[in-house]
Tab-separated table of C-alpha atoms in Angstrom:
chain	number	residue	atom	x	y	z
A	1	MET	CA	25.985	-1.071	29.550
A	2	LYS	CA	24.655	-2.732	26.367
A	3	GLU	CA	21.410	-0.766	26.738
A	4	ILE	CA	23.259	2.686	26.470
A	5	ALA	CA	25.286	1.317	23.507
A	6	ALA	CA	22.125	0.211	21.670
A	7	ILE	CA	20.198	3.491	22.305
A	8	ARG	CA	22.967	5.527	21.241
A	9	GLN	CA	23.499	3.466	18.084
A	10	PHE	CA	19.871	3.813	17.395
A	11	ASN	CA	19.958	7.636	17.666
A	12	ARG	CA	22.892	8.032	15.512
A	13	PHE	CA	20.963	5.992	12.858
A	14	TYR	CA	17.709	7.716	13.220
A	15	THR	CA	19.091	11.319	13.254
A	16	ARG	CA	21.087	10.385	10.035
A	17	VAL	CA	18.225	8.853	8.325
A	18	LEU	CA	15.959	11.959	8.857
A	19	GLY	CA	18.781	14.369	8.249
A	20	LEU	CA	18.384	16.022	11.506
A	21	PHE	CA	21.753	17.387	11.644
A	22	GLN	CA	21.329	19.536	8.402
A	23	PRO	CA	21.546	23.123	9.176
A	24	LYS	CA	18.202	23.634	7.562
A	25	LEU	CA	15.332	21.219	7.679
A	26	MET	CA	14.529	19.520	4.335
A	27	GLY	CA	16.006	22.652	2.544
A	28	SER	CA	13.313	24.922	4.053
A	29	GLY	CA	15.378	27.658	5.328
A	30	GLN	CA	14.431	26.913	8.831
A	31	SER	CA	16.230	24.864	11.580
A	32	LEU	CA	14.598	21.814	13.391
A	33	VAL	CA	13.840	23.894	16.518
A	34	GLU	CA	12.181	26.722	14.453
A	35	ALA	CA	9.994	24.232	12.451
A	36	ARG	CA	8.927	22.616	15.611
A	37	ILE	CA	7.884	25.918	17.270
A	38	LEU	CA	5.995	26.815	14.223
A	39	TYR	CA	4.263	23.475	14.067
A	40	GLU	CA	3.102	23.670	17.851
A	41	VAL	CA	1.605	27.061	17.227
A	42	TRP	CA	-0.094	25.712	14.201
A	43	GLN	CA	-1.638	23.041	16.236
A	44	GLN	CA	-2.484	25.245	19.156
A	45	PRO	CA	-3.143	28.829	18.026
A	46	GLY	CA	-2.593	31.069	20.904
A	47	ILE	CA	-0.294	28.780	22.758
A	48	SER	CA	2.115	30.920	24.942
A	49	SER	CA	6.011	30.825	24.929
A	50	ALA	CA	5.696	29.297	28.594
A	51	ASP	CA	3.526	26.582	27.229
A	52	ILE	CA	6.039	25.884	24.430
A	53	THR	CA	8.991	25.900	27.008
A	54	ARG	CA	7.181	23.114	29.049
A	55	LEU	CA	6.032	21.082	25.872
A	56	LEU	CA	9.546	20.965	24.344
A	57	ASP	CA	11.627	21.209	27.577
A	58	MET	CA	13.644	24.070	26.004
A	59	ASP	CA	15.751	26.669	27.603
A	60	ARG	CA	13.720	29.830	28.050
A	61	GLY	CA	16.446	32.138	26.827
A	62	GLN	CA	16.881	29.931	23.756
A	63	LEU	CA	13.105	29.809	23.027
A	64	SER	CA	12.864	33.570	23.328
A	65	ARG	CA	15.606	34.222	20.836
A	66	VAL	CA	14.049	31.778	18.439
A	67	ILE	CA	10.703	33.230	18.862
A	68	SER	CA	11.950	36.736	18.186
A	69	LYS	CA	13.625	35.461	15.130
A	70	LEU	CA	10.447	34.033	13.653
A	71	VAL	CA	8.617	37.261	14.489
A	72	LYS	CA	11.152	39.295	12.668
A	73	GLN	CA	10.826	36.781	9.690
A	74	GLY	CA	7.188	37.652	9.477
A	75	LEU	CA	6.296	33.922	10.343
A	76	LEU	CA	5.010	34.449	13.969
A	77	HIS	CA	2.787	36.942	15.477
A	78	LYS	CA	3.131	37.824	19.102
A	79	GLU	CA	0.461	39.938	20.769
A	80	GLU	CA	1.697	43.137	22.712
A	81	LYS	CA	1.606	42.345	26.371
A	82	HIS	CA	-1.394	43.719	28.114
A	83	ALA	CA	-1.645	44.767	31.866
A	84	GLY	CA	-2.351	41.600	33.991
A	85	ARG	CA	-1.802	39.231	31.349
A	86	ARG	CA	0.841	36.617	32.190
A	87	ALA	CA	0.912	34.605	28.993
A	88	ILE	CA	1.109	36.271	25.655
A	89	PRO	CA	-0.566	34.364	22.841
A	90	LEU	CA	1.441	33.270	19.771
A	91	THR	CA	-0.252	32.818	16.215
A	92	LEU	CA	1.094	32.192	12.802
A	93	THR	CA	0.966	34.824	10.139
A	94	ALA	CA	-0.550	33.952	6.904
A	95	GLU	CA	3.188	33.380	5.659
A	96	GLY	CA	3.935	31.376	8.631
A	97	GLU	CA	1.018	29.140	8.047
A	98	ARG	CA	1.832	28.528	4.410
A	99	LEU	CA	5.383	27.608	5.424
A	100	THR	CA	4.226	25.383	8.069
A	101	LYS	CA	1.876	23.487	6.102
A	102	LYS	CA	4.516	23.073	3.400
A	103	LEU	CA	6.822	21.583	6.025
A	104	ASN	CA	4.221	19.406	7.449
A	105	ALA	CA	3.487	17.976	3.967
A	106	MET	CA	7.289	17.549	3.253
A	107	SER	CA	7.803	15.717	6.757
A	108	GLU	CA	4.822	13.186	5.781
A	109	GLN	CA	6.199	12.618	2.431
A	110	GLN	CA	9.686	11.858	3.832
A	111	MET	CA	8.070	9.194	6.186
A	112	ALA	CA	5.977	7.753	3.335
A	113	ASP	CA	9.189	7.454	1.272
A	114	LEU	CA	10.805	5.789	4.272
A	115	VAL	CA	8.325	3.049	4.725
A	116	GLN	CA	7.049	2.692	1.203
A	117	PRO	CA	9.643	-0.158	0.336
A	118	LEU	CA	8.617	-2.141	3.547
A	119	GLU	CA	6.073	-5.052	3.335
A	120	PRO	CA	2.789	-4.440	5.337
A	121	ALA	CA	4.219	-6.737	8.065
A	122	ALA	CA	7.478	-4.913	8.375
A	123	ARG	CA	5.515	-1.649	8.658
A	124	GLU	CA	3.332	-3.103	11.373
A	125	ARG	CA	6.672	-4.084	13.397
A	126	LEU	CA	7.990	-0.747	12.801
A	127	VAL	CA	5.056	1.033	14.167
A	128	SER	CA	4.693	-1.273	17.132
A	129	ALA	CA	8.429	-0.749	17.973
A	130	MET	CA	8.048	3.023	17.928
A	131	GLN	CA	4.990	2.877	20.241
A	132	ASP	CA	6.826	0.569	22.574
A	133	ILE	CA	9.826	3.106	22.730
A	134	THR	CA	7.426	5.955	23.288
A	135	ALA	CA	5.376	4.294	26.054
A	136	THR	CA	8.521	2.974	27.901
A	137	LEU	CA	10.523	6.331	27.941
A	138	SER	CA	7.293	8.183	28.975
A	139	GLY	CA	6.576	6.012	31.752
A	140	ASP	CA	3.317	4.514	30.299
A	141	VAL	CA	3.678	0.826	31.594
A	142	ARG	CA	0.290	-0.298	30.192
A	143	PRO	CA	0.914	-3.513	28.100
A	144	ARG	CA	0.672	-2.870	24.249
A	145	PRO	CA	-0.089	-5.808	22.079
A	146	HIS	CA	2.558	-7.076	19.672
A	147	VAL	CA	0.404	-8.022	16.846
A	148	THR	CA	1.708	-9.441	13.543
A	149	ILE	CA	-0.259	-10.031	10.294
A	150	ARG	CA	0.991	-13.164	8.537
A	151	PRO	CA	-0.088	-15.367	5.516
A	152	ALA	CA	-2.337	-18.264	6.474
A	153	ARG	CA	-0.719	-21.627	6.752
A	154	SER	CA	-1.697	-25.226	7.604
A	155	GLY	CA	-4.436	-25.360	10.182
A	156	ASP	CA	-5.722	-21.761	9.765
A	157	MET	CA	-8.718	-22.324	7.624
A	158	GLY	CA	-10.158	-24.736	10.009
A	159	TRP	CA	-9.682	-22.095	12.795
A	160	VAL	CA	-11.367	-19.475	10.490
A	161	ILE	CA	-14.418	-21.767	10.161
A	162	GLN	CA	-14.694	-22.651	13.769
A	163	ARG	CA	-14.363	-19.106	15.039
A	164	HIS	CA	-16.847	-17.766	12.571
A	165	CYS	CA	-19.275	-20.446	13.821
A	166	ASP	CA	-18.706	-19.951	17.448
A	167	LEU	CA	-18.846	-16.088	17.504
A	168	TYR	CA	-21.794	-15.688	14.969
A	169	GLY	CA	-23.614	-18.551	16.622
A	170	ALA	CA	-23.161	-16.776	20.178
A	171	THR	CA	-24.077	-13.389	18.981
A	172	HIS	CA	-26.545	-13.773	16.065
A	173	GLY	CA	-27.946	-17.219	16.607
A	174	PHE	CA	-26.663	-18.529	13.504
A	175	ASP	CA	-26.983	-22.297	12.901
A	176	GLU	CA	-25.306	-25.049	10.763
A	177	ASP	CA	-26.233	-23.286	7.586
A	178	PHE	CA	-23.662	-20.693	8.234
A	179	GLU	CA	-21.043	-23.177	9.054
A	180	ARG	CA	-21.763	-24.717	5.757
A	181	TYR	CA	-21.672	-21.153	3.941
A	182	VAL	CA	-18.252	-20.507	5.386
A	183	LEU	CA	-16.941	-24.034	4.803
A	184	LEU	CA	-17.950	-23.978	1.076
A	185	GLY	CA	-16.448	-20.486	0.465
A	186	LEU	CA	-13.271	-21.425	2.144
A	187	ALA	CA	-12.958	-24.683	0.066
A	188	GLU	CA	-13.595	-22.948	-3.155
A	189	PHE	CA	-10.917	-20.472	-2.123
A	190	ALA	CA	-8.399	-23.255	-1.292
A	191	GLN	CA	-8.950	-25.043	-4.728
A	192	LYS	CA	-8.021	-22.015	-6.676
A	193	GLU	CA	-4.411	-21.534	-7.529
A	194	ASN	CA	-4.130	-17.902	-7.598
A	195	ASN	CA	-1.590	-15.305	-6.390
A	196	ARG	CA	-4.170	-12.608	-6.380
A	197	SER	CA	-6.137	-14.284	-3.689
A	198	ARG	CA	-4.824	-14.302	0.013
A	199	LEU	CA	-5.862	-15.153	3.532
A	200	TRP	CA	-3.989	-13.448	6.517
A	201	ILE	CA	-4.071	-14.229	10.047
A	202	ALA	CA	-3.501	-11.690	13.051
A	203	GLU	CA	-1.356	-13.272	15.650
A	204	GLN	CA	-0.019	-12.258	19.134
A	205	ASP	CA	2.562	-14.539	20.927
A	206	GLY	CA	1.413	-17.391	18.945
A	207	SER	CA	-2.442	-16.737	19.504
A	208	ARG	CA	-4.675	-16.061	16.636
A	209	LEU	CA	-6.604	-12.879	17.234
A	210	GLY	CA	-8.231	-12.448	13.789
A	211	CYS	CA	-8.371	-13.087	9.992
A	212	ILE	CA	-9.150	-11.643	6.739
A	213	ALA	CA	-9.115	-12.646	3.100
A	214	VAL	CA	-9.169	-11.033	-0.363
A	215	VAL	CA	-10.548	-13.305	-3.372
A	216	GLU	CA	-10.142	-12.386	-7.017
A	217	GLN	CA	-13.189	-11.733	-8.908
A	218	GLU	CA	-14.173	-10.876	-12.546
A	219	ASP	CA	-13.576	-7.384	-14.037
A	220	ASN	CA	-10.218	-6.946	-12.005
A	221	ARG	CA	-12.426	-6.624	-8.756
A	222	ALA	CA	-11.272	-7.930	-5.275
A	223	GLN	CA	-13.681	-9.276	-2.686
A	224	LEU	CA	-12.897	-8.865	1.041
A	225	ARG	CA	-14.074	-11.723	3.003
A	226	TRP	CA	-13.983	-13.360	6.445
A	227	LEU	CA	-12.860	-10.427	8.505
A	228	LEU	CA	-13.164	-11.531	12.120
A	229	VAL	CA	-11.435	-10.032	15.325
A	230	GLU	CA	-11.519	-11.975	18.548
A	231	PRO	CA	-13.496	-10.127	21.291
A	232	GLN	CA	-10.430	-9.863	23.647
A	233	ALA	CA	-8.529	-8.091	20.850
A	234	ARG	CA	-11.214	-5.641	19.710
A	235	GLY	CA	-10.426	-2.082	20.396
A	236	LEU	CA	-6.721	-2.603	19.924
A	237	GLY	CA	-6.502	-1.730	16.152
A	238	VAL	CA	-6.388	-5.522	15.078
A	239	GLY	CA	-9.171	-4.962	12.530
A	240	ARG	CA	-7.622	-1.843	11.126
A	241	LYS	CA	-4.297	-3.763	10.694
A	242	LEU	CA	-6.011	-6.585	8.770
A	243	VAL	CA	-7.844	-4.284	6.568
A	244	ASN	CA	-4.781	-2.046	5.763
A	245	THR	CA	-2.892	-5.208	4.899
A	246	LEU	CA	-5.468	-6.241	2.387
A	247	LEU	CA	-5.735	-2.709	0.929
A	248	ASP	CA	-1.876	-2.746	0.556
A	249	PHE	CA	-2.040	-5.827	-1.227
A	250	CYS	CA	-4.966	-4.984	-3.501
A	251	ARG	CA	-3.044	-1.814	-4.647
A	252	GLU	CA	0.171	-3.857	-5.411
A	253	GLN	CA	-1.923	-6.258	-7.360
A	254	ASP	CA	-3.402	-3.411	-9.308
A	255	TYR	CA	-6.994	-4.217	-8.776
A	256	GLU	CA	-9.698	-1.714	-10.021
A	257	SER	CA	-12.031	-1.974	-6.770
A	258	ILE	CA	-12.768	-3.993	-3.911
A	259	PHE	CA	-16.321	-5.167	-2.615
A	260	LEU	CA	-17.641	-6.870	0.416
A	261	TRP	CA	-20.928	-8.216	1.823
A	262	THR	CA	-21.653	-7.758	5.480
A	263	ILE	CA	-24.800	-7.432	7.642
A	264	ASP	CA	-26.340	-4.255	8.969
A	265	SER	CA	-26.081	-5.616	12.669
A	266	LEU	CA	-22.334	-5.121	12.776
A	267	PRO	CA	-21.730	-1.345	13.139
A	268	PRO	CA	-18.026	-1.451	14.370
A	269	ALA	CA	-17.206	-3.268	11.017
A	270	ARG	CA	-19.325	-0.855	9.031
A	271	LYS	CA	-17.600	2.143	10.726
A	272	LEU	CA	-14.135	0.600	9.997
A	273	TYR	CA	-15.098	0.029	6.306
A	274	GLN	CA	-16.233	3.750	6.047
A	275	SER	CA	-13.189	5.030	7.548
A	276	VAL	CA	-11.002	3.603	4.964
A	277	GLY	CA	-13.286	4.780	1.984
A	278	PHE	CA	-15.821	2.073	1.436
A	279	THR	CA	-19.395	3.312	0.563
A	280	LEU	CA	-22.698	1.529	0.831
A	281	ALA	CA	-23.841	0.301	-2.603
A	282	GLU	CA	-26.825	-1.899	-1.957
A	283	SER	CA	-29.042	-3.354	0.767
A	284	MET	CA	-31.299	-6.256	0.711
A	285	ASP	CA	-33.371	-8.470	3.167
A	286	SER	CA	-32.051	-11.870	3.356
A	287	THR	CA	-31.494	-15.008	5.417
A	288	MET	CA	-27.980	-15.938	6.954
A	289	GLY	CA	-27.633	-19.009	9.179
A	290	GLY	CA	-31.314	-19.318	9.711
A	291	GLU	CA	-32.010	-15.918	10.823
A	292	PRO	CA	-33.594	-12.973	8.982
A	293	CYS	CA	-30.957	-10.034	8.273
A	294	VAL	CA	-30.299	-7.192	6.033
A	295	GLU	CA	-27.287	-7.758	3.850
A	296	GLN	CA	-25.240	-4.874	2.559
A	297	LYS	CA	-22.769	-4.578	-0.152
A	298	TRP	CA	-19.873	-1.850	0.345
A	299	VAL	CA	-17.677	-0.874	-2.358
A	300	LEU	CA	-14.197	0.945	-2.750
A	301	SER	CA	-12.642	2.191	-5.903
A	302	LEU	CA	-8.831	1.874	-6.149
A	303	LYS	CA	-8.263	4.073	-9.153
A	304	ALA	CA	-8.531	7.762	-9.111
């Protein structure tokens, strides 16, 4: 069957890329199985060997031998069995915790090195494919969105203007002044020949789900503009995908910092900005689309 051949080919490729056939994981002195057990105990201090058996679907005899080895190495602590206690808690020793944290950092760096050469859109496809594999093989049949982030093309700017007017008109009562504001901003953006400014569209199966743009400003600063996510796509991580795409681009362009203006009546957007490191720099009473509002300026430094 072609499915079997494809799966086996992927397994051979992935195990080679990660070096899983090496006798010791990333030169640490521990096998993959040993490292995984240490990781599970680190994540759940007090977990029992029975719990690990179910979690990793391991043979009980094999697990018992590995745990005994880790105890002898001074990496794992196994409490003495007390009367009436069925599950014996496992915890890491100080040396075991130090080693596990080191292994975890090495593993994260290995993944970072693997995806670093990829363009943001390729990273999104990779993550989406992995999520699909996990969901399918675990029996999770809930549909997962295939969202791609692409550069804007002909027709997209008109859509950005229309959707901003439709959504903010419905939720905030903004009038034609807001349409003029968005239109003039995009017109200025379109007139500038500048490789350091960019507009992206989030798309799923040919349908636009959102947008975001970066505009070059003076003093090597970037401005985040026109972040929008369609209501039906909220909660699916579309906004975060858009923001991460913009941040990757700004770092590639070696910008010093990014700033944005928003209004205080958009708490989900503020939460997203805060989660990636933006901080509130300024607030002022204003008028937008004929309605009173509080404008806020958020900033993010890209230099250590």
